[in-house]
Every structure is written in C-alpha cells, then in structure tokens.
XYZ file of C-alpha atoms in Angstrom:
536
model
C 4.553 3.928 -65.298
C 5.951 7.301 -66.367
C 5.844 8.887 -62.926
C 8.606 11.153 -61.590
C 9.515 12.656 -64.958
C 9.213 16.126 -66.502
C 6.061 15.619 -68.562
C 4.262 18.963 -68.906
C 1.219 18.199 -71.031
C -0.879 15.353 -72.438
C -1.941 16.336 -75.983
C -4.387 14.099 -77.904
C -1.531 12.808 -80.097
C 0.654 11.710 -77.165
C 0.386 8.086 -78.273
C -1.468 6.874 -75.190
C -4.541 6.172 -77.309
C -2.679 3.382 -79.073
C -2.280 1.412 -75.828
C -5.643 -0.325 -76.220
C -5.013 -2.902 -73.488
C -3.538 -0.502 -70.930
C -5.032 -1.054 -67.458
C -2.817 0.964 -65.095
C -1.440 4.397 -65.968
C 0.845 6.149 -63.487
C 1.587 9.797 -64.266
C 2.107 11.137 -60.743
C 4.910 13.543 -59.794
C 5.403 15.181 -63.167
C 4.840 18.819 -64.209
C 1.599 18.247 -66.110
C -0.394 21.459 -66.281
C -2.420 20.772 -69.422
C -4.539 17.788 -70.357
C -6.795 17.438 -73.430
C -10.280 15.937 -73.450
C -9.030 13.303 -75.943
C -5.817 12.437 -74.057
C -7.205 9.058 -72.929
C -9.385 8.326 -75.953
C -9.281 4.643 -76.794
C -8.153 3.487 -73.345
C -11.260 1.352 -72.934
C -9.636 -1.120 -70.520
C -8.110 1.506 -68.206
C -8.622 0.551 -64.545
C -6.302 2.803 -62.504
C -5.218 6.367 -63.307
C -2.837 8.324 -61.083
C -2.346 12.004 -61.927
C -1.452 13.118 -58.402
C 1.246 15.692 -57.592
C 1.130 17.575 -60.868
C 0.073 21.126 -61.784
C -3.375 20.534 -63.241
C -5.855 23.388 -62.845
C -8.829 21.777 -64.580
C -10.177 18.479 -65.925
C -11.941 18.677 -69.318
C -15.565 17.544 -69.591
C -15.202 14.332 -71.625
C -11.804 13.215 -70.294
C -13.071 9.747 -69.268
C -15.669 9.291 -71.999
C -13.833 6.276 -73.432
C -12.813 4.713 -70.108
C -16.117 3.660 -68.605
C -14.614 0.713 -66.689
C -12.100 2.756 -64.713
C -11.888 1.749 -61.024
C -9.571 4.328 -59.435
C -8.836 7.988 -60.193
C -6.156 9.800 -58.182
C -5.744 13.526 -58.873
C -4.778 14.713 -55.387
C -2.138 17.378 -54.803
C -2.722 19.416 -57.936
C -4.078 22.945 -58.359
C -7.563 21.982 -59.522
C -10.122 24.752 -59.255
C -12.363 23.694 -62.154
C -14.014 20.401 -63.129
C -15.600 20.011 -66.538
C -19.337 19.536 -66.176
C -20.105 15.842 -65.754
C -16.450 14.819 -66.014
C -17.099 11.782 -63.758
C -20.620 10.979 -64.951
C -21.480 7.408 -65.961
C -18.267 5.984 -64.452
C -20.391 3.253 -62.913
C -17.402 1.003 -62.062
C -15.443 3.698 -60.216
C -14.486 2.628 -56.671
C -11.948 5.243 -55.539
C -11.886 8.974 -56.298
C -9.234 11.157 -54.648
C -9.577 14.908 -55.244
C -7.799 16.012 -52.060
C -5.263 18.846 -51.754
C -6.627 20.984 -54.552
C -8.496 24.303 -54.742
C -12.001 23.084 -55.491
C -14.817 25.325 -54.277
C -18.470 24.528 -53.629
C -19.277 25.989 -57.055
C -17.464 23.034 -58.639
C -18.875 20.322 -56.348
C -22.625 20.177 -56.938
C -25.389 17.632 -57.474
C -24.042 16.709 -60.915
C -20.402 16.150 -59.955
C -20.811 12.580 -58.678
C -23.913 11.655 -60.640
C -24.039 7.952 -61.517
C -21.071 6.869 -59.354
C -23.195 4.096 -57.925
C -20.268 1.841 -56.909
C -17.958 4.466 -55.425
C -16.506 3.290 -52.090
C -13.921 5.957 -51.190
C -14.273 9.698 -51.855
C -11.573 12.088 -50.644
C -12.317 15.818 -50.861
C -10.055 16.910 -48.008
C -7.819 19.985 -48.166
C -9.896 21.956 -50.652
C -11.912 25.193 -50.477
C -15.438 23.860 -49.976
C -17.738 26.132 -47.960
C -21.027 24.202 -48.084
C -22.509 20.784 -48.838
C -25.950 20.683 -50.447
C -28.589 18.017 -49.874
C -28.209 16.446 -53.345
C -24.395 16.459 -53.630
C -24.015 12.759 -52.763
C -27.424 11.517 -53.935
C -26.119 8.557 -56.036
C -23.340 7.365 -53.714
C -25.269 4.465 -52.197
C -22.186 2.258 -51.690
C -19.831 4.924 -50.347
C -17.994 3.698 -47.231
C -15.375 6.383 -46.559
C -15.946 10.125 -47.039
C -13.159 12.575 -46.173
C -14.098 16.273 -46.034
C -11.495 17.452 -43.537
C -9.575 20.701 -43.846
C -11.989 22.727 -45.933
C -13.972 25.821 -44.944
C -17.347 24.118 -44.664
C -19.669 26.228 -42.555
C -23.003 24.772 -43.656
C -24.203 21.262 -44.454
C -27.811 21.008 -45.540
C -30.033 18.632 -43.565
C -30.176 15.105 -45.023
C -27.051 15.707 -47.133
C -25.764 12.282 -46.035
C -29.144 10.528 -46.253
C -28.249 8.408 -49.362
C -25.009 7.173 -47.746
C -26.505 4.258 -45.850
C -23.280 2.193 -46.245
C -20.949 4.907 -44.943
C -18.835 3.756 -41.968
C -16.196 6.538 -41.780
C -16.935 10.269 -42.019
C -14.288 12.937 -41.429
C -15.415 16.584 -41.273
C -12.542 17.804 -39.072
C -10.883 21.209 -39.480
C -13.854 23.042 -40.952
C -16.090 25.886 -39.744
C -19.207 24.139 -38.463
C -20.967 25.934 -35.594
C -24.053 23.786 -35.058
C -24.912 20.095 -35.460
C -28.606 19.895 -36.282
C -31.055 17.094 -35.561
C -31.164 15.877 -39.178
C -27.553 16.426 -40.257
C -26.545 12.764 -39.941
C -29.823 11.194 -41.046
C -29.344 7.900 -42.881
C -25.921 7.030 -41.457
C -27.116 3.809 -39.842
C -23.792 1.925 -40.015
C -21.468 4.856 -39.310
C -18.794 3.670 -36.860
C -16.292 6.558 -36.894
C -17.143 10.264 -36.952
C -14.458 12.951 -36.733
C -15.505 16.550 -36.021
C -12.462 17.975 -34.242
C -11.162 21.500 -34.879
C -14.439 23.078 -35.906
C -16.294 25.911 -34.160
C -19.063 23.750 -32.721
C -20.946 25.305 -29.804
C -24.209 23.385 -30.005
C -25.219 19.787 -30.785
C -28.927 18.987 -31.015
C -30.073 16.316 -28.576
C -31.317 14.200 -31.536
C -28.203 14.684 -33.695
C -26.939 11.103 -33.297
C -30.298 9.354 -33.167
C -29.720 7.685 -36.552
C -26.029 6.928 -35.832
C -26.616 4.540 -32.962
C -23.854 2.179 -34.188
C -21.172 4.860 -33.720
C -18.073 3.535 -31.920
C -15.551 6.387 -32.261
C -16.433 10.069 -31.939
C -13.937 12.947 -31.940
C -15.340 16.312 -30.847
C -12.059 17.765 -29.590
C -10.905 21.345 -30.180
C -14.318 22.963 -30.503
C -16.220 25.429 -28.295
C -18.495 22.936 -26.530
C -19.327 23.991 -22.956
C -21.029 20.822 -21.715
C -21.076 17.185 -22.722
C -23.881 16.932 -25.316
C -27.092 15.205 -24.310
C -27.069 13.615 -27.776
C -24.383 11.187 -26.601
C -26.990 9.241 -24.628
C -28.151 7.751 -27.953
C -24.746 6.147 -28.558
C -24.962 2.899 -26.616
C -22.105 1.277 -28.609
C -19.678 4.189 -28.251
C -16.201 3.001 -27.252
C -14.037 6.115 -27.616
C -15.018 9.744 -27.118
C -12.602 12.661 -27.442
C -13.832 15.915 -25.918
C -10.415 17.448 -25.273
C -9.637 21.127 -25.865
C -13.209 22.374 -25.379
C -14.740 24.572 -22.673
C -16.467 21.834 -20.691
C -17.051 22.325 -16.966
C -19.222 19.252 -16.243
C -19.860 15.839 -17.793
C -21.682 12.508 -17.627
C -21.757 9.599 -20.100
C -21.394 5.841 -20.524
C -18.050 4.904 -22.083
C -14.951 2.719 -21.829
C -12.592 5.583 -22.691
C -13.107 9.223 -21.747
C -10.616 11.967 -22.712
C -11.309 15.407 -21.264
C -7.789 16.817 -21.277
C -7.280 20.586 -21.091
C -10.753 21.710 -20.060
C -12.045 23.563 -16.992
C -13.224 20.635 -14.872
C -13.172 21.454 -11.162
C -13.502 19.189 -8.139
C -14.598 15.566 -8.606
C -17.483 14.443 -6.418
C -19.355 11.257 -5.581
C -21.785 10.342 -8.359
C -20.018 12.044 -11.271
C -18.763 8.752 -12.716
C -21.249 6.300 -11.248
C -23.008 5.705 -14.577
C -19.665 4.902 -16.226
C -19.517 1.346 -14.962
C -17.570 0.155 -18.021
C -14.993 2.954 -17.892
C -11.438 1.668 -18.381
C -9.406 4.747 -19.316
C -9.970 8.237 -17.892
C -7.935 11.279 -18.948
C -8.530 14.431 -16.907
C -5.074 15.951 -17.339
C -4.649 19.743 -17.525
C -7.851 20.682 -15.742
C -8.565 22.542 -12.491
C -9.155 19.632 -10.130
C -8.231 20.529 -6.541
C -10.113 17.859 -4.619
C -11.457 14.362 -5.272
C -14.146 13.210 -2.888
C -13.718 9.738 -1.421
C -15.971 7.304 -3.267
C -15.849 9.222 -6.553
C -14.600 6.122 -8.412
C -16.146 3.412 -6.232
C -18.445 2.135 -9.012
C -15.747 2.240 -11.708
C -14.554 -1.261 -10.930
C -13.069 -1.847 -14.405
C -10.937 1.286 -14.592
C -7.318 0.502 -15.521
C -5.699 3.859 -16.268
C -6.198 7.366 -14.896
C -4.464 10.605 -15.906
C -4.814 13.462 -13.437
C -1.492 15.140 -14.157
C -1.253 18.932 -14.331
C -4.067 19.658 -11.893
C -4.058 21.161 -8.384
C -4.465 18.086 -6.171
C -3.041 18.289 -2.650
C -4.524 15.123 -1.090
C -5.352 11.672 -2.535
C -5.852 9.725 0.684
C -8.642 7.158 0.228
C -9.384 8.080 -3.403
C -7.818 5.193 -5.368
C -7.310 2.452 -2.758
C -10.384 0.403 -3.712
C -9.729 0.401 -7.485
C -8.668 -3.232 -7.826
C -8.222 -3.056 -11.629
C -6.114 0.115 -11.666
C -2.629 -0.535 -13.069
C -1.613 2.921 -14.441
C -1.845 6.206 -12.518
C -0.386 9.608 -13.395
C -0.516 12.227 -10.630
C 2.461 14.283 -11.768
C 2.585 18.084 -11.662
C 0.106 18.529 -8.832
C 0.473 19.959 -5.307
C 0.865 16.719 -3.341
C 2.842 17.028 -0.099
C 1.852 13.825 1.690
C 2.211 10.429 0.022
C 1.933 6.894 1.371
C 1.815 3.612 -0.554
C -1.425 2.857 1.279
C -3.016 5.528 -0.966
C -2.709 3.357 -4.118
C -4.149 -0.100 -4.907
C -1.800 -3.043 -4.482
C -2.074 -4.144 -8.142
C -0.853 -0.813 -9.511
C 2.153 -1.321 -11.832
C 2.956 2.193 -13.108
C 2.937 5.297 -10.916
C 4.020 8.827 -11.829
C 4.116 11.376 -8.993
C 6.918 13.593 -10.296
C 6.702 17.359 -10.045
C 4.924 17.555 -6.679
C 6.033 18.702 -3.205
C 6.347 15.252 -1.628
C 8.864 15.112 1.229
C 8.747 11.396 1.972
C 7.749 8.142 0.272
C 5.634 6.931 3.158
C 5.028 3.288 3.973
C 3.355 3.382 7.375
C 1.895 -0.120 7.128
C 5.141 -1.653 5.773
C 3.433 -3.089 2.681
C 6.476 -3.080 0.385
C 6.031 -6.843 -0.156
C 2.365 -6.514 -1.142
C 2.813 -3.878 -3.840
C 3.237 -4.619 -7.566
C 4.649 -1.281 -8.739
C 7.269 -1.865 -11.443
C 7.860 1.705 -12.611
C 7.889 4.681 -10.242
C 8.667 8.291 -11.151
C 9.083 10.369 -8.000
C 11.548 12.845 -9.474
C 11.380 16.608 -8.930
C 9.929 16.456 -5.422
C 11.339 17.308 -1.978
C 12.241 13.823 -0.755
C 15.082 13.897 1.779
C 15.985 10.280 2.511
C 15.529 6.689 1.332
C 15.389 3.437 3.241
C 14.167 -0.106 2.580
C 10.537 0.929 3.204
C 10.668 3.809 0.703
C 10.612 1.599 -2.381
C 8.340 -1.385 -3.216
C 10.154 -4.717 -3.491
C 8.535 -5.224 -6.919
C 10.272 -2.185 -8.408
C 12.135 -2.466 -11.709
C 12.680 1.168 -12.680
C 12.650 4.152 -10.322
C 13.294 7.809 -11.096
C 14.047 9.733 -7.922
C 16.372 12.345 -9.365
C 16.107 16.074 -8.652
C 15.049 15.768 -5.032
C 16.724 16.822 -1.755
C 17.996 13.360 -0.824
C 20.934 13.568 1.580
C 20.708 10.088 3.100
C 20.327 6.607 1.607
C 20.312 4.077 4.406
C 22.056 0.711 4.350
C 20.272 -2.117 2.495
C 17.761 0.244 0.854
C 17.867 -1.826 -2.358
C 18.705 -5.237 -0.894
C 15.204 -6.727 -1.273
C 14.577 -5.235 -4.734
C 15.451 -8.366 -6.720
C 13.828 -7.157 -9.975
C 15.703 -3.871 -10.016
C 16.911 -2.713 -13.451
C 17.451 1.058 -13.191
C 17.711 3.713 -10.473
C 18.054 7.420 -11.269
C 19.223 9.213 -8.139
C 21.255 11.968 -9.791
C 20.902 15.673 -8.959
C 20.241 15.249 -5.250
C 22.127 16.407 -2.134
C 24.134 13.300 -1.311
C 27.460 14.212 0.265
C 28.070 10.736 1.689
C 26.946 7.356 0.388
C 27.933 4.177 2.163
C 28.644 1.189 -0.051
C 26.122 -0.846 1.943
C 23.416 1.562 0.790
C 23.818 0.093 -2.712
C 24.109 -3.522 -1.618
C 21.997 -6.059 -3.533
C 21.236 -9.713 -3.280
C 23.790 -11.544 -5.456
C 22.816 -11.027 -9.103
C 22.952 -14.208 -11.261
C 25.522 -14.319 -14.062
C 22.781 -14.540 -16.711
C 21.167 -11.321 -15.522
C 22.409 -7.775 -16.067
C 23.432 -5.725 -13.083
C 21.048 -2.907 -12.143
C 22.027 0.457 -13.639
C 22.415 3.405 -11.264
C 22.843 7.109 -12.104
C 24.553 9.111 -9.344
C 25.892 12.232 -11.076
C 25.077 15.733 -9.921
C 25.434 14.988 -6.206
C 27.885 16.991 -4.001
C 29.899 13.979 -2.856
C 32.450 14.627 -0.122
C 34.891 11.852 -0.925
C 36.563 10.942 2.350
C 37.769 7.499 3.399
C 34.186 6.142 3.515
C 33.822 6.752 -0.233
C 36.934 4.961 -1.460
C 34.744 2.333 -3.168
C 33.342 4.851 -5.647
C 36.034 4.823 -8.395
C 36.161 1.029 -8.470
C 32.511 0.060 -8.038
C 32.148 -0.919 -11.696
C 34.999 -3.385 -11.257
C 33.135 -5.294 -8.558
C 31.697 -7.737 -11.083
C 33.350 -11.029 -10.249
C 31.027 -13.961 -9.581
C 31.410 -13.607 -5.830
C 30.931 -9.836 -5.831
C 27.848 -9.301 -8.011
C 26.141 -7.558 -5.121
C 26.523 -3.991 -6.307
C 25.044 -2.085 -9.270
C 26.787 -0.610 -12.259
C 27.107 3.175 -12.087
C 26.348 4.252 -15.649
C 27.408 7.886 -15.287
C 30.528 7.329 -13.180
C 32.529 9.663 -15.417
C 30.123 12.468 -14.455
C 30.351 11.874 -10.698
C 32.420 14.621 -9.069
C 34.289 14.336 -5.782
C 35.149 17.056 -3.314
C 38.515 16.008 -1.891
C 38.348 17.718 1.496
C 41.859 16.878 2.623
C 43.593 17.197 -0.726
C 46.196 19.898 -1.206
C 45.505 20.024 -4.916
C 42.270 20.438 -6.885
C 39.218 20.479 -4.628
C 36.729 18.966 -7.127
C 37.807 16.169 -9.445
C 35.995 13.383 -11.340
C 35.639 10.289 -9.175
C 37.300 8.188 -11.882
C 40.474 10.295 -11.576
C 40.733 10.204 -7.783
C 43.567 8.114 -6.330
C 42.944 5.705 -3.434
C 45.399 7.696 -1.319
C 43.235 10.807 -1.671
C 40.203 9.361 0.117
C 41.138 10.622 3.592
C 39.471 11.116 6.952
C 40.509 13.239 9.916
C 42.684 11.263 12.365
C 40.766 11.047 15.635
C 42.591 8.219 17.483
C 44.929 9.078 20.392
C 48.608 8.777 19.526
C 50.669 6.242 21.432
C 53.743 7.518 23.236
C 56.047 5.978 20.663
C 54.420 8.021 17.921
C 56.433 11.224 17.627
C 54.213 13.838 16.029
C 55.869 16.757 14.347
C 54.985 19.774 12.293
C 56.736 18.650 9.115
C 55.010 17.337 5.981
C 56.818 14.006 6.220
C 55.302 13.183 9.595
C 52.540 10.591 9.332
C 50.938 10.349 12.742
C-alpha cells in the first residue's frame, strides 16, 4: 500500500517487478501521470490493482500482459482518454473493472476493449464521454451482473447491444441523451431487476421495449419528456417500484405497489383511474394540478397505506378517504382546503399533514375523538380560531398548530390526551389563556411532561395569567397536571396596568404586576382617594 503519496510515474525499473508474490497493490491518490507497459512485469500473482485518483491519461497496450490472474482493476477518477488496444484482453479471471470518472470516448470503447473478459461481474463506465454503444461492445461479458453507464452523453445504443448480458441484474443508463427506447434495445436481459433511465431526453418507449425484461422490479424513468405512462409497462408483472416523476404526464394507468408521479400535470382524479392498481400501497401525486377527487376514486385500493397529495389545488375531500381502512399516512398540505372534519379520514390513520391550507376549524361533528388513532397532526399555517376538547383526537402525541389565528383555547382541551408529548401553539393570537386550558390528567413520575411552545402570542398578562411565569415549577408529585413550556423565555407579556415597560418577558414579570381592573363596590369604610398610596 503506497497510496496517498506523491508518486508521479511508474517506470519499468521501479522495483515492483521484484515483488513476485504481490497480490494487492494500492497506488490510489498519488500524482501518477505516466505508467510504462513493463511497470507490472513479473507480477504474476497480482489480484487487486488500485490506480484510482491519479492523473493518468492513457494505459499502455501490454500493461497487464504478465498479470493474467488479476481479479480487480480500479482506475476511476483519472484523466484517461486513451486505452492501449487490447489492454484488458485475455484477463479471463477479471471480476471488477472500474473506469468511471475519466474522459473516455466511444472511439476508445469498442468491440475489442472487453474481449475475453468472460468472468467480469462489475463494469463501471459512468462519468465519461461516451456517445454511443455498438452491438458488439459487450459481446463476451456473459457473466456481467452490474453495468453502470450513467452520466455520459450516450444518444444511441444499437439494438441487441445488451443481448449477451443474460446474467445482468442492474443496468444504469441515467443522465445521458437517449430520446427513444426501441423494441429490441433490452433484448436478452431476462434477469434484469433494476433499470435506471432517469435524466435522459426520452419521449417515446416502444410498447415491446420491456418484453424481454419481465423480471424487472425497479424502474426509474423520472426527469425525462414522457407525456403518458408507457404501454410497455404492462409487460412488467413483477414491477414493485416505478418512478415517473418530473415528466410531462397528464394521464396514467398501471399495476404497482408504489407509484410516484410527483411534479407532473395530472388533473382531477376520477372513478376508475386506480381500479386496476389493487396492490397499490404508496401513491405520490404531490405537485400536480389536482383540484377535485371524485368519491370512489380509491375504493378498490384496499391495501393503500400512504398517499401524498400535497401542493395541489384541492378544496374538498369529503368522502374521498373514509373507506381506506389500511391508510395510515396522508399528506394534504399546501392545498386550498377550507372545511375539515375528522369524519373525512379513516379511523386507523396515524399521520396527518394538513398544514398550509385555509382551514378555519378542526371539525368533529360526530364526536369521534375516542375512535381516532392519529398520533401526529400538522395543522399549522391555517386559519383556525379556537380549540376545545373535540378539536384534537385523544390518541394524539404530537400536534403542530402554530401560525394560525387561535384566540381561544377552552378549558380541559388537553385533559383526555394521555399520550401527549408535544404541542406547538406558538405564533397565534392568544391574548388570554386560562390555566385550566392546559390541564392534564396527572402525569406519572416515570413519564416526561408534555412539551408546549407558546411564544409569539400577544398575551395580555392580567391577574388571570399569574400562573405563566411559574408553570414550569408546577412539577411536584401532586401537581404534575400541567405541561412544561419549552420556550417560556420567549413568551412576552403585555402588562396593561403597569406604569413601567409595557411588554416584558413573562419570566421577568413580578406577581404583583399581574393586575385586573377593580370592579367590586367599595364598602363605606373604604376611603378612596386620588393619591398613589391609596389601595381601594
């Protein structure tokens, strides 16, 4: 191991040839820019060679002539633009060849480059300057399992170019310049399980393109120019994950367990669109143009567990999700919802995000707070005005209700929420907050008190708010019925009847400053006067 040094060249008399039993040679992260064809002469037992992260521009023709048993060659992250003709030929024991992050063009990668590499398993050609792949380029790579061609400039792949690769299970052609996927492009890839084609220029996929890849389980077609879900996908009966995000799709239909269509142009969802997707478990339709969802759209998707519909234009969800018994995760944030009721969501739902809408009230018409299973609720950045015991499910653990218009929290709002861990109610319009509004069932000693965040409210600290500075001291065993205010130092008080500073931190307010206007009639023995010392 002579890696991470300042070696600049490997002349034939470097002394390496004397190491007859050398098996592993690590030369990575040096400054090697020159290597001689005889540099490794005599290294007949060499198994692993790492020349990565150097400054090599070429590999001489007979560099490995004396190392026929080599198993791994790593020359990634150099400046290679030239390969000596047949430099890898007859390396019949080679398993791994990494040529990534170089400057190799299609003129250097031809039908002779990998000739005789009959045991090669991994070939990495990513991050080069390839523009085309010819039909005979990989003709001897019968045992190849992983082929990485991503981040080149490949605009053309000849039909049947992958035909010899009948053991290939992972193929990455992402970040290239492919426009069309022809019927015979993937011929021979019978065991291919993962195909990555994202960030190309694909506009058309032949209906027979995946006919010979029927075992495919993961397919990434994101960030292309596809306008409709390809008919070719019907051949993929074992497909588990399909990524079609960042395309130009306006309609779709397929049979999957996971479907990601984020950031497209999908409009309203209607009955029948998903009926063939009976095994669908995860659906991502975020950042589309959905305004309406017809009732019954998901009625046959009985296994669906998670739905993303955030960043759309939904204004009504009544009756859309109620029957989805398996749904546990639902994101409806950044829509146009005004009306919300817990009857709109299935009882087994555990995670609900409705932030960034126009909701004025967390409705609970049927008083089902005991039947719900919601543990996490984000209702922040809405227009909610008040909270009471029906506003929040009794199963709740974490609730974000900050940045609303809340001016009233009624007594015992949180009393039944025995699993409560965190409440964010900061940045609202609370001017008064009765202590009973925060009352809890006694919290056991072995359990942490719920954490509340109250800052950013315009509290008017009169005599009804005198509990505020000392609430975090109410922790004795017989008083563990109130939460811990985590941002108490940021809670500001307006001292209406104070002659001094109008706004002060709650933690600095004195008990004597929490005052109310005297409204009781004075007895005759009480002599009121106009002097400061009078205390009537």
